[in-house]
PDB file of N, CA and C in Angstrom:
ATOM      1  N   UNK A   1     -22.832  -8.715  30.129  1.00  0.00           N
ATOM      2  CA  UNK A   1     -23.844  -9.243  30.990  1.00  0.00           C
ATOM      3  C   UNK A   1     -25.175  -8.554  30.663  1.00  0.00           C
ATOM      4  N   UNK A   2     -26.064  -9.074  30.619  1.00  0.00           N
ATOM      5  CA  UNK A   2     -27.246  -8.802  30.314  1.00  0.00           C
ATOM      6  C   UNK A   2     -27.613  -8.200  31.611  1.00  0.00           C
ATOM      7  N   UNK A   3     -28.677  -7.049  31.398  1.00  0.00           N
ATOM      8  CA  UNK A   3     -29.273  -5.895  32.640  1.00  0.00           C
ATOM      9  C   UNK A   3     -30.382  -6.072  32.744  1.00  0.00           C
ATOM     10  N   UNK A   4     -31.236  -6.151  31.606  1.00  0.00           N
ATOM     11  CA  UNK A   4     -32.888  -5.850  31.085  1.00  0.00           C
ATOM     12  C   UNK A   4     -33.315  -6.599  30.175  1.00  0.00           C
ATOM     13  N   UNK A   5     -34.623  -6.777  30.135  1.00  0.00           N
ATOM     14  CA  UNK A   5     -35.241  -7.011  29.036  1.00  0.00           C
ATOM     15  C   UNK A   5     -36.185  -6.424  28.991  1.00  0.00           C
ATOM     16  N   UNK A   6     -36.973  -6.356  27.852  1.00  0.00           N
ATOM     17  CA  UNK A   6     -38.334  -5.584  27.647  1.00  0.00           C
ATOM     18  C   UNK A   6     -39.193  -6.259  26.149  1.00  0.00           C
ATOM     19  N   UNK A   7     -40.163  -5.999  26.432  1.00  0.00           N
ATOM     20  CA  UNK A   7     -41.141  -6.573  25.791  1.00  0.00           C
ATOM     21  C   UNK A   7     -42.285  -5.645  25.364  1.00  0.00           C
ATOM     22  N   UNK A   8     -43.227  -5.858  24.337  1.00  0.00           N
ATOM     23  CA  UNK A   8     -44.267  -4.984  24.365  1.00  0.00           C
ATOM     24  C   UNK A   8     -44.885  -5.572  23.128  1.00  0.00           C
ATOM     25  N   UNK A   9     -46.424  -5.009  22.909  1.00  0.00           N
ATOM     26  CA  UNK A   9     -46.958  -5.599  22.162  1.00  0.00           C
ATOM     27  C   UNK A   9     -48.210  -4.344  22.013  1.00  0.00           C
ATOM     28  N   UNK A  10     -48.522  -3.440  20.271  1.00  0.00           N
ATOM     29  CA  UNK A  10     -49.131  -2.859  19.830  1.00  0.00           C
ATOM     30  C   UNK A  10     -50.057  -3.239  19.127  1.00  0.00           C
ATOM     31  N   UNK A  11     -51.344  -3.058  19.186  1.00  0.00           N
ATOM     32  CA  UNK A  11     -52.683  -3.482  18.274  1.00  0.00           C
ATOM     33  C   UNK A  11     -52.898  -2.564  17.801  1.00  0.00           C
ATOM     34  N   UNK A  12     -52.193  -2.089  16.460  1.00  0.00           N
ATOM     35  CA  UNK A  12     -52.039  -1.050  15.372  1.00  0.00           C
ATOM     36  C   UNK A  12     -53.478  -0.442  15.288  1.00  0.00           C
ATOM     37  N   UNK A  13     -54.613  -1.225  15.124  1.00  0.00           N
ATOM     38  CA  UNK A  13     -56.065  -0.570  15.049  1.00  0.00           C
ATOM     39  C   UNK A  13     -56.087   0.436  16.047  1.00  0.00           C
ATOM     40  N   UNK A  14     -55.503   0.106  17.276  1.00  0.00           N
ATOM     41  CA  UNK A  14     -55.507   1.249  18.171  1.00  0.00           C
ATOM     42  C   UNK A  14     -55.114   2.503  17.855  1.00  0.00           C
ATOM     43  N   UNK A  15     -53.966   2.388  17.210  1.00  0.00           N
ATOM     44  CA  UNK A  15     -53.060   3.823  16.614  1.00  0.00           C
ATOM     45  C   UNK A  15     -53.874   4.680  15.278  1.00  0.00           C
ATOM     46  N   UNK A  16     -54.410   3.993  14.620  1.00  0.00           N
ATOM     47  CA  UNK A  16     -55.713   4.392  13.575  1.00  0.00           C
ATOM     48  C   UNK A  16     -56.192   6.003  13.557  1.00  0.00           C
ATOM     49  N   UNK A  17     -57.059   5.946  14.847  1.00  0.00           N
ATOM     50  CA  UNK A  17     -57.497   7.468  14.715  1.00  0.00           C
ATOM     51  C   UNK A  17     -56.064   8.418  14.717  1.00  0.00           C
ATOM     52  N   UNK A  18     -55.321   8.335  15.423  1.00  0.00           N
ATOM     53  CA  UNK A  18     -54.347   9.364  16.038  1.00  0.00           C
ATOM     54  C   UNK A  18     -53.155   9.237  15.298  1.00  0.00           C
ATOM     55  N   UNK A  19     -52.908   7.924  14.214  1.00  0.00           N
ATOM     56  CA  UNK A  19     -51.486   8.176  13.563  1.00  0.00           C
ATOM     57  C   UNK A  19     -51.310   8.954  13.690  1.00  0.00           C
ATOM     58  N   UNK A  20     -51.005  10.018  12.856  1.00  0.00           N
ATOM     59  CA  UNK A  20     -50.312  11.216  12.142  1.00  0.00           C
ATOM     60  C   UNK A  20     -49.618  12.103  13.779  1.00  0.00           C
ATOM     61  N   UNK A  21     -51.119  12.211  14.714  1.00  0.00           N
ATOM     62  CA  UNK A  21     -50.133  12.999  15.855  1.00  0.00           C
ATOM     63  C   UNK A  21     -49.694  12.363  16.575  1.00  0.00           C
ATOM     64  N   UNK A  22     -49.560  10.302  16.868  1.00  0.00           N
ATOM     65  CA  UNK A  22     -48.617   9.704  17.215  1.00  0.00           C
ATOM     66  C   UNK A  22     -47.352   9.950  16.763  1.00  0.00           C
ATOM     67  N   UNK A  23     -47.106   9.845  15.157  1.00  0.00           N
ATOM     68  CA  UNK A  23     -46.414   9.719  14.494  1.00  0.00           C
ATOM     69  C   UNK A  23     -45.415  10.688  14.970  1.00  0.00           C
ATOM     70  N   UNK A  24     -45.777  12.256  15.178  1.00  0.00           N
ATOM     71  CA  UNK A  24     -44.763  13.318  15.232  1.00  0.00           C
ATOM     72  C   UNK A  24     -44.455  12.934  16.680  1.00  0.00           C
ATOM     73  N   UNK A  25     -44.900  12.649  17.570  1.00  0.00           N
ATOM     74  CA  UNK A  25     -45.247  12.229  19.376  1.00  0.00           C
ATOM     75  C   UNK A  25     -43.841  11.620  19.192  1.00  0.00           C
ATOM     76  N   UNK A  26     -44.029  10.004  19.173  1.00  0.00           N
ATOM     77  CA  UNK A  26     -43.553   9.093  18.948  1.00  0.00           C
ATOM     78  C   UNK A  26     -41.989   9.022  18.271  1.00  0.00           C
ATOM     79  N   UNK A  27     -42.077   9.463  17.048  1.00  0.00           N
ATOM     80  CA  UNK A  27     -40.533   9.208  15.983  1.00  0.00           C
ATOM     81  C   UNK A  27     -40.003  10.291  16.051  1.00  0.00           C
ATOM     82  N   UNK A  28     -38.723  10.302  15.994  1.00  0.00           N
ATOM     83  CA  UNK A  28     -37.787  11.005  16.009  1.00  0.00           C
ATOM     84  C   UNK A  28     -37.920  11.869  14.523  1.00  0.00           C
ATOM     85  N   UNK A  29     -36.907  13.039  14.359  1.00  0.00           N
ATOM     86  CA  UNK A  29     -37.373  13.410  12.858  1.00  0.00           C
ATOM     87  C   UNK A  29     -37.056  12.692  12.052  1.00  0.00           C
ATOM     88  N   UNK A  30     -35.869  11.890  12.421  1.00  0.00           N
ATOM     89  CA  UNK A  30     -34.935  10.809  11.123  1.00  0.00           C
ATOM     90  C   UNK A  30     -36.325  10.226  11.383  1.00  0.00           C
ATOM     91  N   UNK A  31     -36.205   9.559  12.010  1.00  0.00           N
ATOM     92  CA  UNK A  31     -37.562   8.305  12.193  1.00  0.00           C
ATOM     93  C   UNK A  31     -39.110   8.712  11.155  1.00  0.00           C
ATOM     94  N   UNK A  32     -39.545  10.106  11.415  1.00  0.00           N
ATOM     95  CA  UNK A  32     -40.459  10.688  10.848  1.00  0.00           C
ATOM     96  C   UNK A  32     -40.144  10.981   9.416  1.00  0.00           C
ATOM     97  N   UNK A  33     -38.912  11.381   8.859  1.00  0.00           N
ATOM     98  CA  UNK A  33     -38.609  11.462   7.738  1.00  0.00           C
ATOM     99  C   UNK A  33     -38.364  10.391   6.804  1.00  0.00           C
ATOM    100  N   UNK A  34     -37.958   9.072   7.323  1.00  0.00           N
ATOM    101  CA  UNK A  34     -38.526   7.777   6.800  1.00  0.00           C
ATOM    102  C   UNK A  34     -40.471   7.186   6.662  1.00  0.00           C
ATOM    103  N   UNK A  35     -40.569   7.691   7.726  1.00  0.00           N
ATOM    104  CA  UNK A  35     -42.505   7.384   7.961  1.00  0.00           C
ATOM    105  C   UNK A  35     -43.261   7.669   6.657  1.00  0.00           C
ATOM    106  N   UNK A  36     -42.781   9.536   6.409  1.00  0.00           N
ATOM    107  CA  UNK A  36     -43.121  10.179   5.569  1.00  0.00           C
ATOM    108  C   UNK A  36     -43.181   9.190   4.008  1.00  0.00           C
ATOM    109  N   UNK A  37     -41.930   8.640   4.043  1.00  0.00           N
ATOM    110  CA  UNK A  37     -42.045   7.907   2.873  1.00  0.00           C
ATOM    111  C   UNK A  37     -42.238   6.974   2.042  1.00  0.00           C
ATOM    112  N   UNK A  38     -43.330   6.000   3.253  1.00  0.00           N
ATOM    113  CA  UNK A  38     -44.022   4.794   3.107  1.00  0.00           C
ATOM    114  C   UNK A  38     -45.549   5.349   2.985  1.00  0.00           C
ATOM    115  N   UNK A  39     -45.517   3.900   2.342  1.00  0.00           N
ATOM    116  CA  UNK A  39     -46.965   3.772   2.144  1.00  0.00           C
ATOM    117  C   UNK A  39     -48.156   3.647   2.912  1.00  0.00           C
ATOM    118  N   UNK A  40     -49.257   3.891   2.929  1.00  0.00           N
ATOM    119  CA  UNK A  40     -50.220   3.995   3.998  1.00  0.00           C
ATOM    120  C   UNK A  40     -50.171   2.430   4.797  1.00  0.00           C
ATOM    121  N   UNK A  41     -50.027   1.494   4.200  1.00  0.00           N
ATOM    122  CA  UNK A  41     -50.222   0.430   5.369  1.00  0.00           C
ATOM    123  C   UNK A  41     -48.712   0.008   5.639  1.00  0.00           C
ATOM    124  N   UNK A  42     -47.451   0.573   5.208  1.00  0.00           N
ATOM    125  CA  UNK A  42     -46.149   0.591   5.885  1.00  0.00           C
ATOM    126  C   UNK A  42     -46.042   1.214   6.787  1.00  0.00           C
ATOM    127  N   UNK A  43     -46.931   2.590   6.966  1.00  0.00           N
ATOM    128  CA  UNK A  43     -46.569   3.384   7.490  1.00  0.00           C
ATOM    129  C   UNK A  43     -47.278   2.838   9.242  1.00  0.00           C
ATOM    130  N   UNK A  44     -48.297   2.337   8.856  1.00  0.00           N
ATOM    131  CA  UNK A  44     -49.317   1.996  10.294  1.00  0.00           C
ATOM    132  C   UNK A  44     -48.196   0.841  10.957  1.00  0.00           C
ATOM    133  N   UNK A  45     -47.525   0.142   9.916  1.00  0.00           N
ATOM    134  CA  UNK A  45     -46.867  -0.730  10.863  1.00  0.00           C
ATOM    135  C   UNK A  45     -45.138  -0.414  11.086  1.00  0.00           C
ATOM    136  N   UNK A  46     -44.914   1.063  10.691  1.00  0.00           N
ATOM    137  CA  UNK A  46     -43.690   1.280  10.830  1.00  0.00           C
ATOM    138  C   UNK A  46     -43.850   2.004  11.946  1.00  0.00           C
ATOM    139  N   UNK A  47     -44.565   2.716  12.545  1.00  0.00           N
ATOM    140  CA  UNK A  47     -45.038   3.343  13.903  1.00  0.00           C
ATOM    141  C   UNK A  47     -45.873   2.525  14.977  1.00  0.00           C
ATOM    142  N   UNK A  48     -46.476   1.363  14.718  1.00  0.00           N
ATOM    143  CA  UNK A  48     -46.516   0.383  15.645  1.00  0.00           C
ATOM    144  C   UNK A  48     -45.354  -0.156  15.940  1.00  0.00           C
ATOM    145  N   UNK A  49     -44.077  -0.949  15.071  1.00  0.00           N
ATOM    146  CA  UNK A  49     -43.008  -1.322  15.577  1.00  0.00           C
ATOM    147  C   UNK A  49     -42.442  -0.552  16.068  1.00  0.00           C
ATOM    148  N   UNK A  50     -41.986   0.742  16.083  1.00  0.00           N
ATOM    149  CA  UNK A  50     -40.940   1.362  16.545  1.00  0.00           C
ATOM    150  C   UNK A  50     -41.931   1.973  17.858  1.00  0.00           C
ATOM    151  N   UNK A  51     -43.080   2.425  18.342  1.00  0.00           N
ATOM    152  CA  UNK A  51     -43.934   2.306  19.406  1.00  0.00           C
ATOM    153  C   UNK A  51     -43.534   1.158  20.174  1.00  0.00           C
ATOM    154  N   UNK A  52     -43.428  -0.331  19.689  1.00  0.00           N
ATOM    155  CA  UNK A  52     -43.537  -1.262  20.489  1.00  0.00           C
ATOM    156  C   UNK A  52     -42.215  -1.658  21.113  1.00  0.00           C
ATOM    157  N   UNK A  53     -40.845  -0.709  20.101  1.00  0.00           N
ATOM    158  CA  UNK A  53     -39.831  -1.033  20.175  1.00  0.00           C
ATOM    159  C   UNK A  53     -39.422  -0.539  21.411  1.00  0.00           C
ATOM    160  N   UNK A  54     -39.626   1.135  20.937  1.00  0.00           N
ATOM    161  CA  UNK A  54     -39.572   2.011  22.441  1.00  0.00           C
ATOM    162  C   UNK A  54     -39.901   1.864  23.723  1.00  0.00           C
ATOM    163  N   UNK A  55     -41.114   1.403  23.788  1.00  0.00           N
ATOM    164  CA  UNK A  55     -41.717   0.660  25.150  1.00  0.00           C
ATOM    165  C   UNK A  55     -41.037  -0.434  25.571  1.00  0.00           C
ATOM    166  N   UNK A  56     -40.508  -1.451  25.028  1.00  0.00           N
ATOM    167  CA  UNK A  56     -39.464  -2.510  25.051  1.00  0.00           C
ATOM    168  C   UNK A  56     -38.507  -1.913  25.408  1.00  0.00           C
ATOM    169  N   UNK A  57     -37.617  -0.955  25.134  1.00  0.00           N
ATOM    170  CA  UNK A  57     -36.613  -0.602  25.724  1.00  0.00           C
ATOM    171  C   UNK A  57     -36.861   0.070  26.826  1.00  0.00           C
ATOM    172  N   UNK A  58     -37.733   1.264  26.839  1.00  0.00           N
ATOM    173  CA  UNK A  58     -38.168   1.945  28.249  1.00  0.00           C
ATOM    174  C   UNK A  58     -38.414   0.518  29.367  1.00  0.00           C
ATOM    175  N   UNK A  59     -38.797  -0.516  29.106  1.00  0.00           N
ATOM    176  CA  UNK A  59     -38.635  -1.951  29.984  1.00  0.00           C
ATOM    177  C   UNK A  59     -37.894  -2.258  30.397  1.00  0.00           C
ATOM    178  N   UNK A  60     -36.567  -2.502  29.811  1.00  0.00           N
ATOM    179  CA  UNK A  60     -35.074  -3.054  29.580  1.00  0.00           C
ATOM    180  C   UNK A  60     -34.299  -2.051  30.411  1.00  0.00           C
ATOM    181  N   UNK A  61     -34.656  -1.061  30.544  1.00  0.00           N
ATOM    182  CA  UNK A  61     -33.732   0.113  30.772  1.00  0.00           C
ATOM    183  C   UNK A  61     -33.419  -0.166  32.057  1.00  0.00           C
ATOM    184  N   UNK A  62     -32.314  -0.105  32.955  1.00  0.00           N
ATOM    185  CA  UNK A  62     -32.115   0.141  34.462  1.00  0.00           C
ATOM    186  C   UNK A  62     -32.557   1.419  35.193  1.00  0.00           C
ATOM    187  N   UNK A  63     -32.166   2.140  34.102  1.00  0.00           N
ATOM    188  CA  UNK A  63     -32.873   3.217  34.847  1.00  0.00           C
ATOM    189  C   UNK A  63     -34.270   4.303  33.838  1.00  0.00           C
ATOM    190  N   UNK A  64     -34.573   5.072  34.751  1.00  0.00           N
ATOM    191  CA  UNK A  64     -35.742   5.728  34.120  1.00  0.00           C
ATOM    192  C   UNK A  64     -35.684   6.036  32.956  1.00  0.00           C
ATOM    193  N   UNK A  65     -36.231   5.829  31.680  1.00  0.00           N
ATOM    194  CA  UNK A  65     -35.895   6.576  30.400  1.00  0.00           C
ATOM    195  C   UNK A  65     -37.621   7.037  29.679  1.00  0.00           C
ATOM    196  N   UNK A  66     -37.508   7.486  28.764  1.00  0.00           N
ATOM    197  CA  UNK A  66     -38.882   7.807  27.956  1.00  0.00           C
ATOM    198  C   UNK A  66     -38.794   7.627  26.887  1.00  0.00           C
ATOM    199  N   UNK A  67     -39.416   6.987  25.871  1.00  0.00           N
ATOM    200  CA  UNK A  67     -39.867   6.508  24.329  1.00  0.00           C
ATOM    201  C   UNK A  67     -38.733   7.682  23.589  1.00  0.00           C
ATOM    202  N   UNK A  68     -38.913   8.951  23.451  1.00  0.00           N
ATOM    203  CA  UNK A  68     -38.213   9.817  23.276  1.00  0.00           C
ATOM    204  C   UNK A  68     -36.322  10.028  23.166  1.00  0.00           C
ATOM    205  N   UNK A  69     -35.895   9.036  24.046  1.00  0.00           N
ATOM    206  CA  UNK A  69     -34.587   9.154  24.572  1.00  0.00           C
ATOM    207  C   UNK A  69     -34.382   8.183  23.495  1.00  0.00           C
ATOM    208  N   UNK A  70     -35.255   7.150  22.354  1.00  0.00           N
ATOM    209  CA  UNK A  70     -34.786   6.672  21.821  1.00  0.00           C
ATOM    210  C   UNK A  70     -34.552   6.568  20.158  1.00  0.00           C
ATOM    211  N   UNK A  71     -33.511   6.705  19.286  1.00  0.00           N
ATOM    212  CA  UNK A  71     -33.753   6.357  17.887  1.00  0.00           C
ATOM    213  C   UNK A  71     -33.604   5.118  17.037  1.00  0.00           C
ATOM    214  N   UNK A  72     -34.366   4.523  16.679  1.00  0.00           N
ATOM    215  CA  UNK A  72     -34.190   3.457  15.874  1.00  0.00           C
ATOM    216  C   UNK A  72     -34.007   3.868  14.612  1.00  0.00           C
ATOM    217  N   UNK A  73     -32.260   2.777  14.182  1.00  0.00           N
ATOM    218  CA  UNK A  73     -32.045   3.234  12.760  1.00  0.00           C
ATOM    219  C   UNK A  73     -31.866   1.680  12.415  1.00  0.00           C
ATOM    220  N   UNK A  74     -31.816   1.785  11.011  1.00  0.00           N
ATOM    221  CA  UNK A  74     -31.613   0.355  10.012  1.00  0.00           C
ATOM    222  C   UNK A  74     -30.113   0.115   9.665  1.00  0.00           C
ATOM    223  N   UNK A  75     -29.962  -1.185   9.851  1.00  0.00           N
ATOM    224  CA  UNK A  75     -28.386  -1.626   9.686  1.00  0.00           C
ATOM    225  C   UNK A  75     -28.878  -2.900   9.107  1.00  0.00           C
ATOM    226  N   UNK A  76     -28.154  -3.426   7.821  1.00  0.00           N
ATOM    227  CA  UNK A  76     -28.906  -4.413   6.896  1.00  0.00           C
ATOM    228  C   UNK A  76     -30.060  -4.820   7.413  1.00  0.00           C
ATOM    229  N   UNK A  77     -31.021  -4.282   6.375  1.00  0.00           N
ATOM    230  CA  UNK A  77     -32.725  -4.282   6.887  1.00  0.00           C
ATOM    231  C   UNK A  77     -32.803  -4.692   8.718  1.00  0.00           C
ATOM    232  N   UNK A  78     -31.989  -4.388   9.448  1.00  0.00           N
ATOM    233  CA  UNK A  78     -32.406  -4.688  10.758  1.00  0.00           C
ATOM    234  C   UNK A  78     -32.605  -3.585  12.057  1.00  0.00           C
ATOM    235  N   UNK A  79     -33.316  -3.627  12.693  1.00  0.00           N
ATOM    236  CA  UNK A  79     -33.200  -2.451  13.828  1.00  0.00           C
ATOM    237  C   UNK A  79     -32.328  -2.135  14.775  1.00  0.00           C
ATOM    238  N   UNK A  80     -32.046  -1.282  14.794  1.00  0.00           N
ATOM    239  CA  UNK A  80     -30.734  -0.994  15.842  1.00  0.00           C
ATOM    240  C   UNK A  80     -30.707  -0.198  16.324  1.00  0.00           C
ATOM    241  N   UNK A  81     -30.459   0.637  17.659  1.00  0.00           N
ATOM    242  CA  UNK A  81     -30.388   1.583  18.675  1.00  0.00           C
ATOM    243  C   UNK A  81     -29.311   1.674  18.926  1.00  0.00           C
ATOM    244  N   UNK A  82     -28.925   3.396  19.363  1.00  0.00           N
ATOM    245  CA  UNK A  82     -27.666   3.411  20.211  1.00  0.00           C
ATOM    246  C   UNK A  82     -27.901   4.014  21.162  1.00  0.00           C
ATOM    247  N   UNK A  83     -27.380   3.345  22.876  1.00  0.00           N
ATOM    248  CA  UNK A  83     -27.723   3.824  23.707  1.00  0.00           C
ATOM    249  C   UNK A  83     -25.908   4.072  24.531  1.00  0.00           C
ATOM    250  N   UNK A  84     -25.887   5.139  24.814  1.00  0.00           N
ATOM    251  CA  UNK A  84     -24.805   5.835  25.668  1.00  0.00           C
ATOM    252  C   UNK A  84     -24.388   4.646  27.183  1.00  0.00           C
ATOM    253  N   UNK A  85     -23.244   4.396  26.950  1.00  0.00           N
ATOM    254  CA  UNK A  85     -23.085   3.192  28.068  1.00  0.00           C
ATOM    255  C   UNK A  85     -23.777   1.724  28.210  1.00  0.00           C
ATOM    256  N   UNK A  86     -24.576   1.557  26.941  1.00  0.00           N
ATOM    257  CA  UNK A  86     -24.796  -0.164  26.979  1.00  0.00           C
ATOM    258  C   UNK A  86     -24.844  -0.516  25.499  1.00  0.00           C
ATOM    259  N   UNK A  87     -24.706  -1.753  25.568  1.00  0.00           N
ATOM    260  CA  UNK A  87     -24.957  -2.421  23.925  1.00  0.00           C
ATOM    261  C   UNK A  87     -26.731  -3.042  24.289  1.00  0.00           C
ATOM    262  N   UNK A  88     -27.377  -2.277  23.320  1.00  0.00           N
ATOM    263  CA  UNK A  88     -29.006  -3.146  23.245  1.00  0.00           C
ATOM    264  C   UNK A  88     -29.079  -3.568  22.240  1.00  0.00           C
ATOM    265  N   UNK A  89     -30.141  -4.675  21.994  1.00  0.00           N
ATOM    266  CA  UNK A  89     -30.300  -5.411  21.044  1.00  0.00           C
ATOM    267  C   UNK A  89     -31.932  -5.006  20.719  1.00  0.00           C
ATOM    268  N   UNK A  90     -32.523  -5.090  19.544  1.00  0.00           N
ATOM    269  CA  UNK A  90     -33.796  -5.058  19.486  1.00  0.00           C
ATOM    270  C   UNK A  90     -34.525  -5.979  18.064  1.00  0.00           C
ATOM    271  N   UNK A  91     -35.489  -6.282  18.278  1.00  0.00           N
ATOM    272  CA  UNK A  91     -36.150  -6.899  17.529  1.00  0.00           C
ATOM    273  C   UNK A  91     -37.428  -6.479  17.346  1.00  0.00           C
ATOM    274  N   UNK A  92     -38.140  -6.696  15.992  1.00  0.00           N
ATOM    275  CA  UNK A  92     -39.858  -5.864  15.401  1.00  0.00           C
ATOM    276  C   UNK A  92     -40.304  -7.007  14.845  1.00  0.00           C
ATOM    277  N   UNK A  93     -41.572  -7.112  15.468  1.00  0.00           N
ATOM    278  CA  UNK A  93     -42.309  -8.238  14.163  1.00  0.00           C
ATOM    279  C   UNK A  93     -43.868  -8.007  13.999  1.00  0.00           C
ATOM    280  N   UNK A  94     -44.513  -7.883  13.334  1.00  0.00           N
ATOM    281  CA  UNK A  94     -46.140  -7.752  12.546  1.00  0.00           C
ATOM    282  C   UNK A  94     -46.737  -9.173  12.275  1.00  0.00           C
ATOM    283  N   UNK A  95     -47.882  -9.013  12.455  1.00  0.00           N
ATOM    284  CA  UNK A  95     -48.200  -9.958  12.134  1.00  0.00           C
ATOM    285  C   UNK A  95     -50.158  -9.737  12.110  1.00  0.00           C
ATOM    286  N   UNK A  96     -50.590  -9.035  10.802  1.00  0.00           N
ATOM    287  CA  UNK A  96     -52.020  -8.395  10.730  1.00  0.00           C
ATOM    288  C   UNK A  96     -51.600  -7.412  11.446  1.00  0.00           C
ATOM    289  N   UNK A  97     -52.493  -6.660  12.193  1.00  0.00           N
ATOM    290  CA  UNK A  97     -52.756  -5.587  13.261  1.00  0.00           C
ATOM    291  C   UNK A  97     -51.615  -5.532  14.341  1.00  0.00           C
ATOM    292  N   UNK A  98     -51.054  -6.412  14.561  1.00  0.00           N
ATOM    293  CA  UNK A  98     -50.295  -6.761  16.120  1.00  0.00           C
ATOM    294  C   UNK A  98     -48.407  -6.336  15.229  1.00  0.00           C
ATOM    295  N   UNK A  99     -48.098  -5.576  16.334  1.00  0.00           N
ATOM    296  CA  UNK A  99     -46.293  -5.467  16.054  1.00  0.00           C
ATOM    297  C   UNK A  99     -46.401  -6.054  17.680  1.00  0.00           C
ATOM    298  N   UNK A 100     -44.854  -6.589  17.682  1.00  0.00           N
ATOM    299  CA  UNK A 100     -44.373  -6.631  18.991  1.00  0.00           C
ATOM    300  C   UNK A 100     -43.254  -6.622  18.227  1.00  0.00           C
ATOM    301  N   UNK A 101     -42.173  -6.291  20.011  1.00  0.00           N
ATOM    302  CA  UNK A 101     -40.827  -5.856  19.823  1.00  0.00           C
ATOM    303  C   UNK A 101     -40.461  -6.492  21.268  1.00  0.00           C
ATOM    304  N   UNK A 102     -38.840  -6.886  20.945  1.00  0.00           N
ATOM    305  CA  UNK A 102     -38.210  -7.071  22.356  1.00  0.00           C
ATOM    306  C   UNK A 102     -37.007  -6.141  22.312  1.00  0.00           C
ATOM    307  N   UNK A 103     -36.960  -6.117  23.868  1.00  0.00           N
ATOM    308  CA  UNK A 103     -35.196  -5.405  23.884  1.00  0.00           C
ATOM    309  C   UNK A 103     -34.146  -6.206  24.648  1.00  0.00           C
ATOM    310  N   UNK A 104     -33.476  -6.028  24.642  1.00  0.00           N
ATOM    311  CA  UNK A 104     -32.233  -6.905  25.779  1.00  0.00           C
ATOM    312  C   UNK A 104     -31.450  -6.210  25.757  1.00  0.00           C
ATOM    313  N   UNK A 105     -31.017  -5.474  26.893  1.00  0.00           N
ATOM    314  CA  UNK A 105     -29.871  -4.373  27.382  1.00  0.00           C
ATOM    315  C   UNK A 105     -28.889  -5.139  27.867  1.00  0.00           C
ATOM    316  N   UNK A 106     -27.555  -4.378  27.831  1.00  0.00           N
ATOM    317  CA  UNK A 106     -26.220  -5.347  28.131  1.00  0.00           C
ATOM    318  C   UNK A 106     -25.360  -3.975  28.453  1.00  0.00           C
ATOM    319  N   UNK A 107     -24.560  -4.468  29.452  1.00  0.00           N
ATOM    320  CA  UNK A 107     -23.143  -3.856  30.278  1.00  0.00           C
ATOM    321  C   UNK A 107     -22.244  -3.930  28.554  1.00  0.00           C
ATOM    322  N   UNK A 108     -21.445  -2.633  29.010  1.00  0.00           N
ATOM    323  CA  UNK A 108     -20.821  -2.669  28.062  1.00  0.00           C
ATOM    324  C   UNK A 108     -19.443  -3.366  28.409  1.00  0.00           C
ATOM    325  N   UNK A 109     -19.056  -3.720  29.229  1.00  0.00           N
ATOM    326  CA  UNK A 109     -17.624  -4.385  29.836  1.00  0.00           C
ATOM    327  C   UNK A 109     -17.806  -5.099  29.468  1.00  0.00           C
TER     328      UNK A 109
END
C-alpha cells in the first residue's frame, strides 16, 4: 500500500555559488565519492537530482526524516534507496537547469 508521495523540483543555477559545500552538506560519502568523479556539468546535475531526490522523500516519509537519513545508489543506470521498514521508489530527471525527482513510499506487507 502506498503511504507517501513526494515531489520536488531544483533550479541547479541556484546551487552554483555553493556546490562544492552543498555537495559535502547534501551526499553521502558513497554519494560524494561518485560526485568527485564527474564532470563539471555532471556534477551540477548529479547534486541537483539527488537534492531533489532527498526532498522528495523527506515528503513521502510518514514520519519526520532529514535529506541526510538518505542514500541514493544505482541499480541498472537507475536510482534506488533503501529505507528500513518500507519499499520506496524514486525517480530523477534534468532538463537545462531544472532536476526534479519523485518518491512513492510503500508498506512493506
Amino acid at each position: 500500500m502506498i503511504i507517501g508521495v513526494g515531489t520536488d523540483l531544483v533550479n541547479m543555477e541556484r546551487l552554483l555559488p555553493k556546490q562544492e559545500d552543498l555537495a559535502k552538506k547534501i551526499l553521502t560519502e558513497n554519494e560524494y565519492a561518485t560526485y568527485k568523479t564527474l564532470s563539471t556539468h555532471r556534477k551540477i546535475e548529479f547534486l541537483g537530482g539527488h537534492f531533489a531526490a532527498k526532498e522528495a522523500l523527506v515528503k513521502a516519509m510518514p514520519a519526520d526524516s532529514l535529506i541526510s537519513d538518505f542514500e541514493i545508489y544505482y541499480k541498472d543506470n537507475k536510482p534506488c534507496v533503501d529505507i528500513k521498514g518500507y519499499k520506496a521508489h524514486i525517480s530523477i530527471a534534468h532538463d537545462g537547469m531544472l532536476a526534479n525527482a519523485i518518491a512513492i513510499i510503500e508498506s512493506r506487507d
